[in-house]
């Protein structure tokens, strides 16, 4: 009976996940077709044994619930799309909890604990359902009625000013993300252009308020909010590409590490114990196969490949090196660390020389340094073979110091290039003689929500119109 009750609760919960009909309207009541399909799916998961026993196929149940969770998340994300300024915090919180429990469900399925996965999935379904319900109720409560001859409550001067101020804060947060991405070398010019347009519309809304044209102000604000929503959508796609690039870079780094360690062991094999060397190579081969599997998942469009999985692969490599004697393992790790820094340095130099023409000479400097450092690796290997631990440490210290210093130069070049090509600068004048104020968070005592970036930070008035940048 207990199993039947659990299944009944799960069935009710899956059926009651909010759906969106063809017109985009929310519907908490399932259609007959959806209901019958869910019932059929659940019945297929149960096989009766005798007249009084029920055996549940928890693996199939967990997989089915996982599918429902993915659909529930997609439904909420579609509803949230381009509506960031209108999403209540409670809805955001429920969505975040849903994502967390969805990931927990996925991990439990991967570990084979299907019964626990089914139980956790139930909570995730509730979170996504609540997020959608709260969002829809908020939208329905704040939706502007059809135009009449008189201004509505939402079009009063006070309400509009509050909405504009919130829009400025939101614009500032978007701009902070733009600054961060731009510092990484990404082309965010399209997002910046949209932020400029939003800024212009918000200034227009403020000017209309000053003239007493509340309805025109509301229209300008609505356009500004729509533009901000579009900016956020474009930002999300940029961030997605950024995350994918990080995973790809880390994956390439792990693969390079495996090749470097194999090469080092090959050069040292005459001075290493054969049995232990083979054990290390076996570990490296296993990790390499795992990383290749992650690469295939990423190539097929599965962006759920996490950095945690790659960090686990790195830990496996370090554990494998423990098969060697302590001093040799430490030396190989140190060489691998310097090599990894060199790879990052080279990637940074390539990026800055491609993006900023005035800094192409940075690439040449880095190439020369990398060449000298790699030559040192042969000398380090010879000292390891000879057992000169002190000489190895000195050489590694010099190599690491060279790479660190060069990396500082590259970072400084990136910072200078970013400042030279800043996209949005603080306004210098105002319309109608009004006083320009900085956006919250741009002052020295600003909040953490708005990290200070003098070269590209948007500066605006909270309550006064400003010239577009």
PDB file of C-alpha atoms in Angstrom, residues 110-269:
ATOM      1  CA  UNK A 110      24.136   8.498 -12.290  1.00  0.00           C
ATOM      2  CA  UNK A 111      25.059   6.752  -9.033  1.00  0.00           C
ATOM      3  CA  UNK A 112      22.281   4.182  -9.493  1.00  0.00           C
ATOM      4  CA  UNK A 113      20.145   5.277  -6.512  1.00  0.00           C
ATOM      5  CA  UNK A 114      16.912   5.420  -8.508  1.00  0.00           C
ATOM      6  CA  UNK A 115      14.501   5.290  -5.570  1.00  0.00           C
ATOM      7  CA  UNK A 116      16.124   8.307  -3.910  1.00  0.00           C
ATOM      8  CA  UNK A 117      16.224  10.065  -7.292  1.00  0.00           C
ATOM      9  CA  UNK A 118      12.461   9.612  -7.682  1.00  0.00           C
ATOM     10  CA  UNK A 119      11.875  11.103  -4.227  1.00  0.00           C
ATOM     11  CA  UNK A 120      14.122  14.123  -4.869  1.00  0.00           C
ATOM     12  CA  UNK A 121      12.525  14.662  -8.275  1.00  0.00           C
ATOM     13  CA  UNK A 122       9.183  15.145  -6.565  1.00  0.00           C
ATOM     14  CA  UNK A 123      10.514  18.202  -4.738  1.00  0.00           C
ATOM     15  CA  UNK A 124      12.027  19.591  -7.928  1.00  0.00           C
ATOM     16  CA  UNK A 125       8.702  19.297  -9.730  1.00  0.00           C
ATOM     17  CA  UNK A 126       7.055  21.242  -6.911  1.00  0.00           C
ATOM     18  CA  UNK A 127       9.673  24.003  -7.132  1.00  0.00           C
ATOM     19  CA  UNK A 128       9.275  24.460 -10.888  1.00  0.00           C
ATOM     20  CA  UNK A 129       5.495  24.358 -10.556  1.00  0.00           C
ATOM     21  CA  UNK A 130       5.547  26.993  -7.794  1.00  0.00           C
ATOM     22  CA  UNK A 131       7.956  29.196  -9.769  1.00  0.00           C
ATOM     23  CA  UNK A 132       5.624  29.186 -12.756  1.00  0.00           C
ATOM     24  CA  UNK A 133       2.502  29.752 -10.636  1.00  0.00           C
ATOM     25  CA  UNK A 134       4.013  32.691  -8.710  1.00  0.00           C
ATOM     26  CA  UNK A 135       5.250  34.271 -11.930  1.00  0.00           C
ATOM     27  CA  UNK A 136       1.898  33.955 -13.723  1.00  0.00           C
ATOM     28  CA  UNK A 137      -0.033  35.319 -10.739  1.00  0.00           C
ATOM     29  CA  UNK A 138       2.324  38.305 -10.592  1.00  0.00           C
ATOM     30  CA  UNK A 139       1.989  39.005 -14.323  1.00  0.00           C
ATOM     31  CA  UNK A 140      -1.799  38.774 -14.176  1.00  0.00           C
ATOM     32  CA  UNK A 141      -1.910  41.120 -11.177  1.00  0.00           C
ATOM     33  CA  UNK A 142       0.329  43.774 -12.763  1.00  0.00           C
ATOM     34  CA  UNK A 143      -0.730  43.549 -16.413  1.00  0.00           C
ATOM     35  CA  UNK A 144      -1.674  46.961 -17.776  1.00  0.00           C
ATOM     36  CA  UNK A 145      -5.359  47.248 -18.687  1.00  0.00           C
ATOM     37  CA  UNK A 146      -6.499  48.505 -22.060  1.00  0.00           C
ATOM     38  CA  UNK A 147      -5.989  52.201 -22.625  1.00  0.00           C
ATOM     39  CA  UNK A 148      -8.758  54.490 -21.446  1.00  0.00           C
ATOM     40  CA  UNK A 149      -9.081  58.211 -21.248  1.00  0.00           C
ATOM     41  CA  UNK A 150      -7.647  58.377 -17.718  1.00  0.00           C
ATOM     42  CA  UNK A 151      -4.209  57.295 -16.478  1.00  0.00           C
ATOM     43  CA  UNK A 152      -4.224  54.048 -14.452  1.00  0.00           C
ATOM     44  CA  UNK A 153      -2.499  53.570 -11.104  1.00  0.00           C
ATOM     45  CA  UNK A 154       0.612  52.114 -12.790  1.00  0.00           C
ATOM     46  CA  UNK A 155       0.914  55.284 -14.868  1.00  0.00           C
ATOM     47  CA  UNK A 156       1.046  57.687 -11.955  1.00  0.00           C
ATOM     48  CA  UNK A 157       4.143  59.812 -11.626  1.00  0.00           C
ATOM     49  CA  UNK A 158       5.316  58.077  -8.441  1.00  0.00           C
ATOM     50  CA  UNK A 159       4.890  54.595  -9.883  1.00  0.00           C
ATOM     51  CA  UNK A 160       6.709  55.498 -13.066  1.00  0.00           C
ATOM     52  CA  UNK A 161       9.638  57.036 -11.224  1.00  0.00           C
ATOM     53  CA  UNK A 162      10.028  53.935  -9.064  1.00  0.00           C
ATOM     54  CA  UNK A 163       9.900  51.710 -12.156  1.00  0.00           C
ATOM     55  CA  UNK A 164      12.483  53.838 -13.957  1.00  0.00           C
ATOM     56  CA  UNK A 165      14.824  53.743 -10.981  1.00  0.00           C
ATOM     57  CA  UNK A 166      14.580  49.961 -10.860  1.00  0.00           C
ATOM     58  CA  UNK A 167      15.279  49.832 -14.587  1.00  0.00           C
ATOM     59  CA  UNK A 168      18.447  51.884 -14.084  1.00  0.00           C
ATOM     60  CA  UNK A 169      19.636  49.489 -11.370  1.00  0.00           C
ATOM     61  CA  UNK A 170      18.958  46.519 -13.625  1.00  0.00           C
ATOM     62  CA  UNK A 171      20.761  48.191 -16.520  1.00  0.00           C
ATOM     63  CA  UNK A 172      23.736  48.680 -14.208  1.00  0.00           C
ATOM     64  CA  UNK A 173      23.828  45.003 -13.336  1.00  0.00           C
ATOM     65  CA  UNK A 174      23.755  44.047 -16.995  1.00  0.00           C
ATOM     66  CA  UNK A 175      26.543  46.490 -17.694  1.00  0.00           C
ATOM     67  CA  UNK A 176      28.665  45.005 -14.888  1.00  0.00           C
ATOM     68  CA  UNK A 177      28.388  41.629 -16.594  1.00  0.00           C
ATOM     69  CA  UNK A 178      29.288  43.240 -19.927  1.00  0.00           C
ATOM     70  CA  UNK A 179      32.425  44.705 -18.369  1.00  0.00           C
ATOM     71  CA  UNK A 180      33.417  41.289 -17.027  1.00  0.00           C
ATOM     72  CA  UNK A 181      32.875  39.563 -20.364  1.00  0.00           C
ATOM     73  CA  UNK A 182      34.657  42.318 -22.254  1.00  0.00           C
ATOM     74  CA  UNK A 183      37.649  41.865 -19.973  1.00  0.00           C
ATOM     75  CA  UNK A 184      37.725  38.231 -21.066  1.00  0.00           C
ATOM     76  CA  UNK A 185      38.004  39.311 -24.687  1.00  0.00           C
ATOM     77  CA  UNK A 186      34.418  38.722 -25.794  1.00  0.00           C
ATOM     78  CA  UNK A 187      32.700  40.904 -28.359  1.00  0.00           C
ATOM     79  CA  UNK A 188      29.850  42.514 -26.435  1.00  0.00           C
ATOM     80  CA  UNK A 189      29.313  45.439 -28.797  1.00  0.00           C
ATOM     81  CA  UNK A 190      25.782  44.270 -29.712  1.00  0.00           C
ATOM     82  CA  UNK A 191      24.765  44.108 -26.049  1.00  0.00           C
ATOM     83  CA  UNK A 192      26.273  47.516 -25.372  1.00  0.00           C
ATOM     84  CA  UNK A 193      24.341  49.018 -28.284  1.00  0.00           C
ATOM     85  CA  UNK A 194      21.098  47.646 -26.855  1.00  0.00           C
ATOM     86  CA  UNK A 195      21.968  49.053 -23.424  1.00  0.00           C
ATOM     87  CA  UNK A 196      22.501  52.465 -25.029  1.00  0.00           C
ATOM     88  CA  UNK A 197      19.049  52.264 -26.596  1.00  0.00           C
ATOM     89  CA  UNK A 198      17.491  51.294 -23.266  1.00  0.00           C
ATOM     90  CA  UNK A 199      19.311  54.212 -21.618  1.00  0.00           C
ATOM     91  CA  UNK A 200      17.878  56.567 -24.261  1.00  0.00           C
ATOM     92  CA  UNK A 201      14.316  55.329 -23.760  1.00  0.00           C
ATOM     93  CA  UNK A 202      14.620  55.657 -19.980  1.00  0.00           C
ATOM     94  CA  UNK A 203      15.851  59.227 -20.360  1.00  0.00           C
ATOM     95  CA  UNK A 204      12.907  59.912 -22.657  1.00  0.00           C
ATOM     96  CA  UNK A 205      10.526  58.485 -20.054  1.00  0.00           C
ATOM     97  CA  UNK A 206      11.971  60.826 -17.421  1.00  0.00           C
ATOM     98  CA  UNK A 207      11.638  63.816 -19.745  1.00  0.00           C
ATOM     99  CA  UNK A 208       7.990  62.947 -20.457  1.00  0.00           C
ATOM    100  CA  UNK A 209       7.295  62.794 -16.716  1.00  0.00           C
ATOM    101  CA  UNK A 210       8.767  66.270 -16.277  1.00  0.00           C
ATOM    102  CA  UNK A 211       6.402  67.514 -18.999  1.00  0.00           C
ATOM    103  CA  UNK A 212       3.426  65.784 -17.382  1.00  0.00           C
ATOM    104  CA  UNK A 213       2.974  63.333 -20.277  1.00  0.00           C
ATOM    105  CA  UNK A 214       2.553  60.235 -18.116  1.00  0.00           C
ATOM    106  CA  UNK A 215       1.125  58.031 -20.842  1.00  0.00           C
ATOM    107  CA  UNK A 216       4.018  58.808 -23.190  1.00  0.00           C
ATOM    108  CA  UNK A 217       6.409  58.187 -20.305  1.00  0.00           C
ATOM    109  CA  UNK A 218       4.832  54.772 -19.714  1.00  0.00           C
ATOM    110  CA  UNK A 219       5.260  53.878 -23.379  1.00  0.00           C
ATOM    111  CA  UNK A 220       8.925  54.928 -23.376  1.00  0.00           C
ATOM    112  CA  UNK A 221       9.542  52.947 -20.193  1.00  0.00           C
ATOM    113  CA  UNK A 222       7.850  49.885 -21.678  1.00  0.00           C
ATOM    114  CA  UNK A 223      10.152  50.102 -24.694  1.00  0.00           C
ATOM    115  CA  UNK A 224      13.162  50.484 -22.397  1.00  0.00           C
ATOM    116  CA  UNK A 225      12.137  47.419 -20.392  1.00  0.00           C
ATOM    117  CA  UNK A 226      11.632  45.385 -23.547  1.00  0.00           C
ATOM    118  CA  UNK A 227      15.078  46.424 -24.772  1.00  0.00           C
ATOM    119  CA  UNK A 228      16.623  45.471 -21.434  1.00  0.00           C
ATOM    120  CA  UNK A 229      14.950  42.079 -21.664  1.00  0.00           C
ATOM    121  CA  UNK A 230      16.387  41.573 -25.138  1.00  0.00           C
ATOM    122  CA  UNK A 231      19.787  42.655 -23.837  1.00  0.00           C
ATOM    123  CA  UNK A 232      19.562  40.067 -21.104  1.00  0.00           C
ATOM    124  CA  UNK A 233      18.655  37.365 -23.619  1.00  0.00           C
ATOM    125  CA  UNK A 234      21.672  38.229 -25.717  1.00  0.00           C
ATOM    126  CA  UNK A 235      23.757  38.364 -22.553  1.00  0.00           C
ATOM    127  CA  UNK A 236      22.638  34.878 -21.558  1.00  0.00           C
ATOM    128  CA  UNK A 237      23.680  33.472 -24.915  1.00  0.00           C
ATOM    129  CA  UNK A 238      27.059  35.164 -24.501  1.00  0.00           C
ATOM    130  CA  UNK A 239      27.460  33.734 -20.999  1.00  0.00           C
ATOM    131  CA  UNK A 240      26.493  30.298 -22.299  1.00  0.00           C
ATOM    132  CA  UNK A 241      29.205  30.549 -24.927  1.00  0.00           C
ATOM    133  CA  UNK A 242      31.600  31.764 -22.224  1.00  0.00           C
ATOM    134  CA  UNK A 243      30.885  28.742 -20.017  1.00  0.00           C
ATOM    135  CA  UNK A 244      31.242  26.371 -22.945  1.00  0.00           C
ATOM    136  CA  UNK A 245      34.551  27.962 -23.825  1.00  0.00           C
ATOM    137  CA  UNK A 246      35.796  27.569 -20.238  1.00  0.00           C
ATOM    138  CA  UNK A 247      34.942  23.879 -20.252  1.00  0.00           C
ATOM    139  CA  UNK A 248      36.606  23.425 -23.643  1.00  0.00           C
ATOM    140  CA  UNK A 249      39.736  25.208 -22.457  1.00  0.00           C
ATOM    141  CA  UNK A 250      39.942  23.206 -19.241  1.00  0.00           C
ATOM    142  CA  UNK A 251      39.334  19.985 -21.158  1.00  0.00           C
ATOM    143  CA  UNK A 252      42.151  20.811 -23.565  1.00  0.00           C
ATOM    144  CA  UNK A 253      44.370  21.626 -20.593  1.00  0.00           C
ATOM    145  CA  UNK A 254      43.680  18.252 -18.961  1.00  0.00           C
ATOM    146  CA  UNK A 255      44.430  16.454 -22.232  1.00  0.00           C
ATOM    147  CA  UNK A 256      47.665  18.426 -22.605  1.00  0.00           C
ATOM    148  CA  UNK A 257      48.597  17.583 -19.013  1.00  0.00           C
ATOM    149  CA  UNK A 258      48.190  13.885 -19.741  1.00  0.00           C
ATOM    150  CA  UNK A 259      50.410  14.169 -22.814  1.00  0.00           C
ATOM    151  CA  UNK A 260      53.020  16.194 -20.917  1.00  0.00           C
ATOM    152  CA  UNK A 261      53.172  13.748 -18.015  1.00  0.00           C
ATOM    153  CA  UNK A 262      53.410  10.793 -20.383  1.00  0.00           C
ATOM    154  CA  UNK A 263      56.253  12.567 -22.180  1.00  0.00           C
ATOM    155  CA  UNK A 264      58.053  13.291 -18.912  1.00  0.00           C
ATOM    156  CA  UNK A 265      57.709   9.681 -17.762  1.00  0.00           C
ATOM    157  CA  UNK A 266      58.995   8.520 -21.152  1.00  0.00           C
ATOM    158  CA  UNK A 267      62.112  10.659 -20.742  1.00  0.00           C
ATOM    159  CA  UNK A 268      62.620   9.466 -17.161  1.00  0.00           C
ATOM    160  CA  UNK A 269      61.806   5.799 -17.685  1.00  0.00           C
TER     161      UNK A 269
END
